[in-house]
Short mmCIF file of C-alpha atoms in Angstrom, two decimals:
data_model
loop_
_atom_site.label_atom_id
_atom_site.label_comp_id
_atom_site.label_asym_id
_atom_site.label_seq_id
_atom_site.Cartn_x
_atom_site.Cartn_y
_atom_site.Cartn_z
CA MET A 1 19.29 5.81 -27.02
CA MET A 2 20.19 3.87 -23.87
CA SER A 3 21.80 0.48 -24.39
CA LYS A 4 20.42 -2.59 -22.65
CA VAL A 5 22.72 -3.97 -19.97
CA ILE A 6 22.13 -7.65 -19.34
CA ASP A 7 22.29 -8.66 -15.70
CA PRO A 8 24.12 -11.99 -15.35
CA GLN A 9 21.74 -12.96 -12.55
CA ALA A 10 18.69 -13.02 -14.76
CA VAL A 11 17.64 -14.20 -18.17
CA PHE A 12 15.53 -11.55 -19.82
CA ASN A 13 12.63 -12.37 -22.07
CA THR A 14 11.37 -10.31 -24.97
CA ASP A 15 8.85 -8.42 -22.82
CA GLU A 16 11.65 -6.71 -20.89
CA ALA A 17 13.07 -5.29 -24.10
CA LYS A 18 10.05 -3.00 -24.19
CA THR A 19 10.98 -1.04 -21.08
CA GLY A 20 13.56 1.28 -22.64
CA TYR A 21 15.77 1.20 -19.52
CA ALA A 22 19.09 -0.38 -18.67
CA GLN A 23 18.92 -2.99 -15.89
CA GLU A 24 20.58 -1.32 -12.88
CA LEU A 25 18.91 -2.85 -9.82
CA LYS A 26 19.86 -6.28 -8.45
CA ARG A 27 17.41 -9.14 -9.13
CA THR A 28 17.06 -11.41 -6.07
CA LEU A 29 13.35 -11.65 -5.17
CA THR A 30 11.04 -14.64 -5.62
CA PHE A 31 7.24 -15.14 -5.52
CA LYS A 32 7.35 -15.94 -1.79
CA ASP A 33 9.44 -12.85 -1.08
CA LEU A 34 6.96 -10.63 -2.92
CA VAL A 35 3.92 -12.09 -1.14
CA ILE A 36 5.56 -11.51 2.25
CA PHE A 37 6.61 -8.00 1.17
CA GLY A 38 2.98 -7.28 0.26
CA LEU A 39 1.63 -8.67 3.53
CA ILE A 40 4.04 -6.61 5.59
CA THR A 41 3.30 -3.47 3.55
CA MET A 42 -0.44 -3.87 4.18
CA LEU A 43 0.30 -4.92 7.81
CA PRO A 44 -1.57 -7.99 9.13
CA ILE A 45 -2.44 -6.21 12.39
CA ALA A 46 -3.68 -3.07 10.59
CA PRO A 47 -7.15 -3.33 12.21
CA THR A 48 -5.51 -2.14 15.44
CA GLN A 49 -5.35 1.29 13.82
CA VAL A 50 -8.83 1.74 12.36
CA PHE A 51 -11.18 -1.06 13.50
CA ALA A 52 -12.87 1.04 16.19
CA SER A 53 -13.47 3.97 13.84
CA VAL A 54 -14.80 1.68 11.11
CA SER A 55 -17.06 -0.13 13.58
CA ILE A 56 -18.51 3.14 14.88
CA VAL A 57 -19.17 4.60 11.42
CA SER A 58 -20.64 1.31 10.09
CA LEU A 59 -22.87 0.80 13.17
CA GLY A 60 -21.06 -2.36 14.23
CA MET A 61 -20.62 -3.92 10.79
CA ALA A 62 -16.85 -3.58 10.37
CA PRO A 63 -16.45 -7.08 8.81
CA LEU A 64 -18.91 -6.09 6.07
CA VAL A 65 -16.85 -3.00 5.36
CA TYR A 66 -13.65 -5.04 5.13
CA LEU A 67 -15.43 -7.44 2.76
CA VAL A 68 -16.32 -4.50 0.49
CA GLY A 69 -12.69 -3.41 0.65
CA VAL A 70 -11.45 -6.87 -0.37
CA ILE A 71 -13.83 -6.99 -3.34
CA ALA A 72 -12.74 -3.54 -4.44
CA MET A 73 -9.07 -4.34 -4.20
CA VAL A 74 -9.22 -7.78 -5.85
CA PHE A 75 -10.39 -6.31 -9.16
CA THR A 76 -7.75 -3.60 -8.93
CA ALA A 77 -5.13 -6.23 -8.03
CA TYR A 78 -5.94 -8.06 -11.27
CA SER A 79 -5.34 -4.79 -13.11
CA TYR A 80 -1.93 -4.47 -11.48
CA SER A 81 -1.25 -8.09 -12.40
CA SER A 82 -2.03 -7.43 -16.07
CA MET A 83 0.11 -4.31 -16.27
CA SER A 84 3.06 -5.79 -14.37
CA ARG A 85 3.28 -8.59 -16.94
CA GLU A 86 3.19 -6.10 -19.77
CA PHE A 87 5.64 -3.60 -18.23
CA PRO A 88 7.96 -5.32 -15.69
CA ILE A 89 9.69 -2.16 -14.46
CA ALA A 90 9.96 -0.11 -11.27
CA GLY A 91 7.51 2.72 -10.83
CA SER A 92 4.24 0.84 -10.24
CA ALA A 93 1.13 2.79 -11.26
CA TYR A 94 3.28 5.71 -12.48
CA SER A 95 4.90 3.52 -15.12
CA PHE A 96 1.72 1.59 -15.92
CA VAL A 97 -0.48 4.65 -16.49
CA GLN A 98 2.37 6.38 -18.33
CA ARG A 99 2.55 3.55 -20.87
CA GLY A 100 -1.00 2.24 -20.80
CA LEU A 101 -3.00 5.47 -20.80
CA ASN A 102 -0.95 8.58 -21.46
CA PRO A 103 2.58 9.79 -20.53
CA HIS A 104 1.32 13.04 -19.02
CA VAL A 105 -1.47 11.37 -17.05
CA GLY A 106 1.24 8.96 -15.94
CA PHE A 107 3.25 11.85 -14.53
CA LEU A 108 0.21 13.10 -12.61
CA THR A 109 -0.34 9.56 -11.30
CA GLY A 110 3.25 9.51 -10.08
CA TRP A 111 2.70 12.93 -8.52
CA ILE A 112 -0.32 11.58 -6.63
CA ILE A 113 1.63 8.48 -5.58
CA ILE A 114 4.35 10.72 -4.17
CA MET A 115 1.78 12.52 -2.01
CA ASP A 116 0.46 9.13 -0.93
CA TYR A 117 3.51 6.97 -0.29
CA LEU A 118 6.02 9.68 0.59
CA ILE A 119 4.12 10.51 3.76
CA ILE A 120 3.20 6.95 4.79
CA PRO A 121 6.58 6.03 6.39
CA GLY A 122 6.43 9.17 8.54
CA MET A 123 2.79 8.46 9.41
CA LEU A 124 3.66 4.91 10.46
CA ILE A 125 6.53 6.14 12.61
CA ALA A 126 4.15 8.65 14.21
CA PHE A 127 1.68 5.82 14.95
CA SER A 128 4.43 3.79 16.60
CA ASN A 129 5.56 6.78 18.63
CA LEU A 130 1.95 7.31 19.81
CA TRP A 131 1.60 3.70 20.94
CA LEU A 132 5.04 3.59 22.52
CA SER A 133 4.28 6.70 24.55
CA ALA A 134 1.25 4.87 26.00
CA VAL A 135 3.56 2.19 27.42
CA PHE A 136 6.69 4.27 28.10
CA PRO A 137 5.51 7.88 28.48
CA GLY A 138 8.98 9.11 29.44
CA VAL A 139 10.68 8.25 26.13
CA PRO A 140 11.36 11.43 24.07
CA SER A 141 9.36 11.46 20.83
CA LEU A 142 12.22 13.02 18.88
CA LEU A 143 14.54 10.16 19.84
CA VAL A 144 12.01 7.49 18.83
CA ILE A 145 11.29 9.14 15.48
CA LEU A 146 14.96 9.65 14.59
CA LEU A 147 15.85 6.08 15.62
CA PHE A 148 13.07 4.46 13.57
CA ALA A 149 13.78 6.65 10.54
CA PHE A 150 17.49 5.80 10.69
CA ILE A 151 16.85 2.03 10.95
CA ILE A 152 14.50 1.80 7.97
CA THR A 153 16.66 4.08 5.82
CA PHE A 154 19.84 2.17 6.64
CA VAL A 155 18.28 -1.22 5.91
CA ASN A 156 16.69 -0.09 2.63
CA ALA A 157 19.85 1.63 1.42
CA ARG A 158 21.86 -1.56 2.08
CA GLY A 159 19.69 -3.72 -0.14
CA ILE A 160 16.38 -5.44 -0.76
CA SER A 161 17.73 -8.76 0.58
CA LEU A 162 18.13 -7.28 4.06
CA THR A 163 14.62 -5.82 3.80
CA ARG A 164 13.36 -9.30 2.92
CA TRP A 165 14.71 -10.95 6.08
CA ALA A 166 13.35 -8.18 8.29
CA SER A 167 9.95 -8.71 6.65
CA TYR A 168 10.01 -12.44 7.44
CA LEU A 169 10.74 -11.81 11.11
CA PHE A 170 8.02 -9.24 11.70
CA LEU A 171 5.43 -11.14 9.65
CA PHE A 172 5.75 -14.27 11.79
CA CYS A 173 5.52 -12.20 14.98
CA GLN A 174 2.27 -10.59 13.80
CA LEU A 175 0.71 -13.84 12.63
CA GLY A 176 1.50 -15.40 16.00
CA LEU A 177 -0.24 -12.56 17.86
CA ILE A 178 -3.29 -12.75 15.58
CA ALA A 179 -3.59 -16.50 16.18
CA ILE A 180 -3.41 -16.00 19.96
CA PHE A 181 -6.05 -13.23 19.81
CA ILE A 182 -8.48 -15.37 17.79
CA ILE A 183 -8.01 -18.36 20.11
CA CYS A 184 -8.55 -16.18 23.19
CA GLY A 185 -11.53 -14.54 21.49
CA LEU A 186 -13.18 -17.87 20.70
CA LYS A 187 -12.80 -18.93 24.34
CA TYR A 188 -14.11 -15.55 25.54
CA VAL A 189 -17.22 -15.74 23.33
CA LEU A 190 -18.03 -19.46 22.96
CA MET A 191 -16.86 -20.92 26.27
CA ASP A 192 -17.17 -17.98 28.67
CA GLY A 193 -20.36 -16.65 27.06
CA HIS A 194 -19.25 -13.03 26.78
CA GLY A 195 -19.88 -10.64 23.89
CA MET A 196 -22.45 -12.09 21.50
CA GLY A 197 -22.15 -15.47 23.20
CA GLY A 198 -21.74 -17.32 19.91
CA PHE A 199 -21.35 -16.96 16.17
CA SER A 200 -23.61 -14.39 14.49
CA LEU A 201 -24.23 -12.75 11.12
CA ALA A 202 -24.86 -9.38 12.80
CA PRO A 203 -21.31 -8.08 12.07
CA PHE A 204 -22.08 -8.58 8.35
CA TYR A 205 -25.76 -7.74 8.16
CA GLN A 206 -28.22 -5.86 10.36
CA PRO A 207 -31.67 -5.19 8.83
CA GLY A 208 -32.55 -1.54 8.49
CA LYS A 209 -29.05 -0.28 9.22
CA ILE A 210 -27.27 -0.78 5.91
CA ASP A 211 -26.95 2.37 3.86
CA LEU A 212 -24.69 2.72 0.81
CA GLN A 213 -23.32 6.08 1.88
CA LEU A 214 -22.63 4.73 5.35
CA ILE A 215 -20.71 1.79 3.89
CA ALA A 216 -18.79 4.12 1.55
CA SER A 217 -17.76 6.36 4.44
CA ALA A 218 -16.65 3.42 6.57
CA ALA A 219 -14.84 1.76 3.64
CA SER A 220 -12.92 4.97 2.96
CA ILE A 221 -11.39 4.49 6.42
CA ALA A 222 -10.94 0.71 6.25
CA VAL A 223 -9.09 0.72 2.91
CA LEU A 224 -6.17 2.35 4.71
CA GLY A 225 -5.27 -1.20 5.72
CA PHE A 226 -5.28 -2.46 2.12
CA ILE A 227 -3.08 0.32 0.79
CA GLY A 228 0.26 -1.17 -0.10
CA PHE A 229 -0.55 -4.28 -2.14
CA ASP A 230 0.46 -2.32 -5.24
CA ALA A 231 3.89 -1.69 -3.71
CA ILE A 232 4.88 -5.16 -4.90
CA SER A 233 4.95 -3.90 -8.48
CA THR A 234 7.62 -1.34 -7.57
CA LEU A 235 10.03 -4.27 -7.15
CA SER A 236 9.72 -5.56 -10.73
CA GLU A 237 13.32 -4.68 -11.57
CA GLU A 238 14.57 -6.56 -8.50
CA THR A 239 12.51 -9.71 -9.12
CA LYS A 240 13.51 -12.91 -10.86
CA ASN A 241 11.23 -13.51 -13.87
CA PRO A 242 8.95 -10.54 -13.06
CA THR A 243 6.48 -11.12 -15.90
CA ARG A 244 5.38 -14.40 -14.26
CA THR A 245 5.97 -13.54 -10.62
CA VAL A 246 4.82 -10.01 -9.81
CA GLY A 247 1.17 -10.25 -10.91
CA PRO A 248 0.24 -13.45 -9.08
CA SER A 249 2.02 -12.25 -5.93
CA VAL A 250 -0.06 -9.05 -5.92
CA VAL A 251 -3.32 -11.01 -6.04
CA ALA A 252 -2.16 -13.64 -3.54
CA SER A 253 -1.01 -11.14 -0.92
CA LEU A 254 -4.25 -9.19 -1.19
CA CYS A 255 -6.43 -12.29 -0.76
CA LEU A 256 -4.40 -13.44 2.25
CA ILE A 257 -4.53 -10.05 3.96
CA GLY A 258 -8.26 -9.86 3.28
CA LEU A 259 -8.80 -13.14 5.14
CA LEU A 260 -6.69 -11.88 8.05
CA PHE A 261 -8.65 -8.60 8.27
CA LEU A 262 -12.01 -10.36 8.05
CA GLY A 263 -11.04 -12.88 10.74
CA GLN A 264 -9.79 -10.25 13.17
CA SER A 265 -12.66 -7.81 12.66
CA TYR A 266 -15.27 -10.58 12.96
CA MET A 267 -13.71 -11.89 16.18
CA ALA A 268 -13.50 -8.39 17.64
CA SER A 269 -17.13 -7.71 16.72
CA LEU A 270 -18.30 -10.93 18.37
CA ALA A 271 -16.30 -10.18 21.52
CA HIS A 272 -17.44 -6.56 21.83
CA PRO A 273 -20.74 -5.92 20.00
CA ASN A 274 -21.33 -2.57 21.75
CA TYR A 275 -19.46 -0.45 19.20
CA GLU A 276 -20.77 2.83 20.63
CA ASP A 277 -18.44 2.76 23.65
CA LEU A 278 -15.26 2.06 21.66
CA ASP A 279 -12.44 4.57 21.79
CA PRO A 280 -11.69 5.50 18.13
CA GLY A 281 -7.94 5.29 18.62
CA MET A 282 -7.46 2.45 21.12
CA GLY A 283 -10.75 0.54 20.82
CA TYR A 284 -9.33 -2.56 19.15
CA LEU A 285 -6.52 -2.80 21.68
CA ASP A 286 -9.07 -2.45 24.50
CA ILE A 287 -10.93 -5.47 23.05
CA ILE A 288 -7.66 -7.41 22.95
CA LYS A 289 -7.22 -6.61 26.64
CA GLU A 290 -10.76 -7.82 27.36
CA VAL A 291 -10.28 -11.22 25.74
CA GLY A 292 -6.57 -11.86 26.33
CA GLY A 293 -5.60 -9.85 29.38
CA SER A 294 -2.85 -7.31 29.93
CA GLU A 295 -0.11 -9.63 28.64
CA LEU A 296 -1.65 -9.89 25.17
CA TYR A 297 -2.50 -6.18 25.23
CA TYR A 298 1.09 -5.11 25.85
CA ALA A 299 2.44 -7.72 23.44
CA PHE A 300 0.24 -6.28 20.68
CA ILE A 301 1.40 -2.76 21.45
CA LEU A 302 5.10 -3.63 21.52
CA ILE A 303 5.00 -5.84 18.42
CA GLY A 304 2.74 -3.26 16.80
CA VAL A 305 5.24 -0.50 17.51
CA LEU A 306 8.06 -2.47 15.89
CA SER A 307 5.94 -3.84 13.04
CA VAL A 308 4.43 -0.50 12.10
CA GLY A 309 7.40 1.74 12.80
CA ILE A 310 10.03 -0.56 11.31
CA ALA A 311 8.68 -3.45 9.21
CA ASN A 312 5.72 -1.66 7.63
CA ALA A 313 7.58 1.63 7.23
CA LEU A 314 10.51 -0.32 5.79
CA THR A 315 8.53 -1.81 2.91
CA VAL A 316 6.61 1.39 2.15
CA GLN A 317 9.84 3.39 2.08
CA SER A 318 11.29 0.79 -0.25
CA ALA A 319 8.31 1.21 -2.59
CA ILE A 320 8.21 5.01 -2.73
CA SER A 321 11.98 5.30 -3.13
CA ARG A 322 11.66 3.21 -6.30
CA VAL A 323 8.83 5.37 -7.62
CA ILE A 324 10.97 8.46 -7.02
CA PHE A 325 13.92 6.68 -8.66
CA SER A 326 11.76 5.79 -11.67
CA MET A 327 10.37 9.32 -12.12
CA SER A 328 13.84 10.83 -11.62
CA ARG A 329 15.23 8.45 -14.23
CA ASP A 330 12.70 10.05 -16.58
CA LYS A 331 13.94 13.49 -15.41
CA LEU A 332 10.50 14.49 -14.16
CA LEU A 333 11.38 15.58 -10.62
CA PRO A 334 13.60 18.28 -9.12
CA PHE A 335 17.15 17.04 -8.49
CA SER A 336 16.55 14.09 -10.80
CA GLY A 337 20.27 13.68 -11.41
CA ILE A 338 20.81 12.95 -7.71
CA LEU A 339 17.64 10.96 -6.99
CA SER A 340 18.12 8.61 -9.95
CA LYS A 341 21.55 7.43 -8.83
CA VAL A 342 21.99 3.74 -7.97
CA HIS A 343 24.46 2.73 -5.25
CA SER A 344 27.49 1.21 -6.94
CA ARG A 345 27.87 -1.62 -4.43
CA TYR A 346 24.38 -2.42 -3.16
CA LYS A 347 22.53 -1.70 -6.43
CA THR A 348 19.75 0.19 -4.65
CA PRO A 349 18.24 3.66 -5.23
CA ALA A 350 20.13 4.87 -2.16
CA ASN A 351 19.77 8.64 -2.72
CA ALA A 352 16.00 8.38 -3.18
CA THR A 353 15.84 6.21 -0.06
CA ILE A 354 17.76 8.75 2.05
CA PHE A 355 15.50 11.53 0.77
CA VAL A 356 12.39 9.59 1.85
CA GLY A 357 13.99 9.00 5.25
CA LEU A 358 14.50 12.73 5.80
CA VAL A 359 10.94 13.52 4.74
CA SER A 360 9.65 10.84 7.13
CA VAL A 361 11.24 12.62 10.09
CA VAL A 362 9.58 15.92 9.16
CA VAL A 363 6.19 14.25 8.60
CA ALA A 364 6.30 12.35 11.89
CA LEU A 365 7.28 15.45 13.86
CA PHE A 366 5.00 18.12 12.44
CA LEU A 367 1.86 16.66 10.78
CA SER A 368 -1.21 15.21 12.51
CA LEU A 369 -2.25 11.58 11.95
CA ASP A 370 -5.78 12.58 10.89
CA PHE A 371 -4.43 14.96 8.25
CA LEU A 372 -2.00 12.32 6.96
CA ALA A 373 -4.69 9.63 6.72
CA LYS A 374 -6.79 11.91 4.52
CA LEU A 375 -3.89 12.49 2.14
CA VAL A 376 -3.03 8.80 1.94
CA ASN A 377 -6.57 7.64 1.19
CA PHE A 378 -7.17 10.24 -1.52
CA GLY A 379 -3.89 9.46 -3.23
CA ALA A 380 -4.33 5.70 -3.16
CA MET A 381 -7.94 5.60 -4.37
CA THR A 382 -7.30 8.11 -7.17
CA THR A 383 -4.27 6.09 -8.31
CA TYR A 384 -6.26 2.85 -8.34
CA MET A 385 -9.00 4.39 -10.50
CA LEU A 386 -6.46 5.61 -13.06
CA LEU A 387 -4.74 2.22 -13.10
CA ASN A 388 -8.01 0.42 -13.89
CA LEU A 389 -8.70 2.83 -16.76
CA SER A 390 -5.19 2.19 -18.08
CA VAL A 391 -5.90 -1.52 -18.41
CA VAL A 392 -9.00 -0.84 -20.49
CA THR A 393 -7.18 1.68 -22.67
CA HIS A 394 -4.02 -0.35 -23.25
CA PHE A 395 -5.37 -3.86 -23.75
CA PHE A 396 -8.97 -3.44 -24.92
CA LEU A 397 -8.73 -0.23 -26.97
CA LYS A 398 -5.11 -0.04 -28.16
CA LYS A 399 -4.12 -3.71 -28.49
CA LYS A 400 -7.71 -4.76 -29.28
CA VAL A 401 -7.66 -7.90 -27.13
CA ARG A 402 -11.37 -8.52 -27.51
CA ASP A 403 -11.92 -12.26 -27.30
CA LEU A 404 -14.05 -13.60 -24.42
CA LYS A 405 -11.09 -13.74 -22.02
CA GLY A 406 -9.95 -10.25 -23.03
CA PHE A 407 -13.48 -8.89 -22.73
CA ILE A 408 -13.73 -10.14 -19.15
CA ARG A 409 -10.17 -9.43 -18.00
CA TYR A 410 -9.47 -6.17 -19.80
CA LEU A 411 -12.89 -4.51 -19.83
CA ILE A 412 -15.36 -5.94 -17.31
CA CYS A 413 -12.97 -6.57 -14.38
CA PRO A 414 -11.15 -3.20 -14.49
CA LEU A 415 -14.44 -1.34 -14.91
CA ILE A 416 -15.86 -3.11 -11.86
CA GLY A 417 -12.66 -2.26 -9.99
CA PHE A 418 -12.98 1.36 -11.09
CA GLY A 419 -16.64 1.49 -10.04
CA VAL A 420 -16.11 0.05 -6.57
CA ILE A 421 -13.11 2.30 -5.93
CA ALA A 422 -15.13 5.31 -7.14
CA PHE A 423 -17.86 4.29 -4.70
CA ILE A 424 -15.36 4.30 -1.83
CA TRP A 425 -13.82 7.54 -3.16
CA SER A 426 -17.26 9.16 -2.85
CA GLY A 427 -17.14 8.59 0.90
CA PHE A 428 -14.36 11.12 1.56
CA ASP A 429 -15.16 14.34 3.40
CA TRP A 430 -14.74 17.75 1.80
CA THR A 431 -11.42 18.37 3.58
CA THR A 432 -9.91 15.30 1.90
CA TYR A 433 -11.08 16.47 -1.52
CA ALA A 434 -9.74 19.99 -0.90
CA ILE A 435 -6.30 18.71 0.11
CA GLY A 436 -6.12 16.14 -2.66
CA PHE A 437 -7.18 18.41 -5.50
CA THR A 438 -4.86 21.16 -4.29
CA TRP A 439 -1.92 18.78 -4.53
CA LEU A 440 -3.12 17.64 -7.96
CA ALA A 441 -3.36 21.25 -9.17
CA ILE A 442 0.24 21.86 -8.11
CA GLY A 443 1.25 18.75 -10.05
CA ILE A 444 -0.57 19.93 -13.17
CA VAL A 445 1.34 23.22 -13.13
CA PHE A 446 4.68 21.55 -12.39
CA GLY A 447 4.08 18.94 -15.10
CA ALA A 448 3.30 21.63 -17.64
CA ILE A 449 6.61 23.35 -16.85
CA LYS A 450 8.66 20.14 -17.05
CA SER A 451 7.06 18.98 -20.31
CA LYS A 452 6.96 22.44 -21.92
CA GLY A 453 3.21 22.59 -22.03
CA TYR A 454 2.73 18.82 -22.04
CA LYS A 455 4.44 18.49 -25.40
CA GLU A 456 7.52 16.46 -24.41
CA VAL A 457 7.64 12.91 -23.07
CA PRO A 458 10.47 11.00 -21.33
CA PRO A 459 13.05 9.69 -23.86
CA ALA A 460 12.62 6.07 -22.72
CA LEU A 461 9.01 6.07 -23.94
CA GLY A 462 10.28 6.41 -27.46
CA GLU A 463 11.85 2.99 -27.06
CA VAL A 464 8.75 1.25 -25.81
#
């Protein structure tokens, strides 16, 4: 049995004794740090990537789609909040499903998360490379990809504190650009009389156009911007007082990002109501150019390149490296002995971080953005559904918390979260299902081999 090592930087409460792991990572993060980490991971300017596609699919009602996404994610965020208080350890949904639902289902959840988050840093770098090539077409793609991958890997391997300061810088840059866009948009619509010429409910509701399947299909694209709020829970072992800090920060960051997405998409819809002529890839940036001119257009691209390729990729890499570290600590992945090592000086999962950096280069160089987006959405939505079921199983069925508060928090809310996510999940195309279930089938076979027919569980679970 592993002995508990007490970190002198933190005072552990009785909940942390349930984890079954020695404290190896350095605890430095606060509530504010986690909220900013979550905002950067979800990316405040994320509508630049998918707004045009969402607007086209939803027949001009992108803000409505984002509102559905916020509702879906809020209920799921409360589920993460509940589980992070109960199990304040790295690993996020992998650890929560493992302990709340079933160890073997937990492994499969981790397997799905790996498909999801392992490819996101490379996808973000590829996005940045695409945008950068639009401004500086002569810059070699290989050089850009290698440079961005090296920066995020170096910063993450050095420590979460360095990641924190980088997050602050890029967050303020993005919020400044969003504020300028909204101010320019209000002038463009209200004072200059362009676009819709004034405020309107049309971006939220158009009689005769709303169809549930249409909203599901559009939401399955829009939720790409919300993916990442759960990454906060991967930092539980690097957070001061995680049982009181992690959960509220998950909910707070999601609500804040939801307001930012709604504000941007509503302003863009007012400024350019003719969604049919939007370019799916650059449509949002074209609207920015309409309302703010070339200066704002290029500022968004340049800040977007750095925010997506460095800041956003930085936080996502930080999250997935901790999931890989957590699963390797349980000896559930190939080369677990190497990937579970913690850097002796920086107290970070450095080997797992370097591995993710190498994978990011391969992903950015050889896989298409459309293919990657399908993988990410399937993995995230499937993980969220399993997490919601874990809350019901752990608190309502196993622990029998069945008073009025428990009935609402541990049964009704997670079931609503599950239902809304399942609704969005139903909007995927057949290619997404084929790719996702193929990866899941590989995980089922691999899990059976590692657990000797799903009979063995990680040793640490015997201490929980």
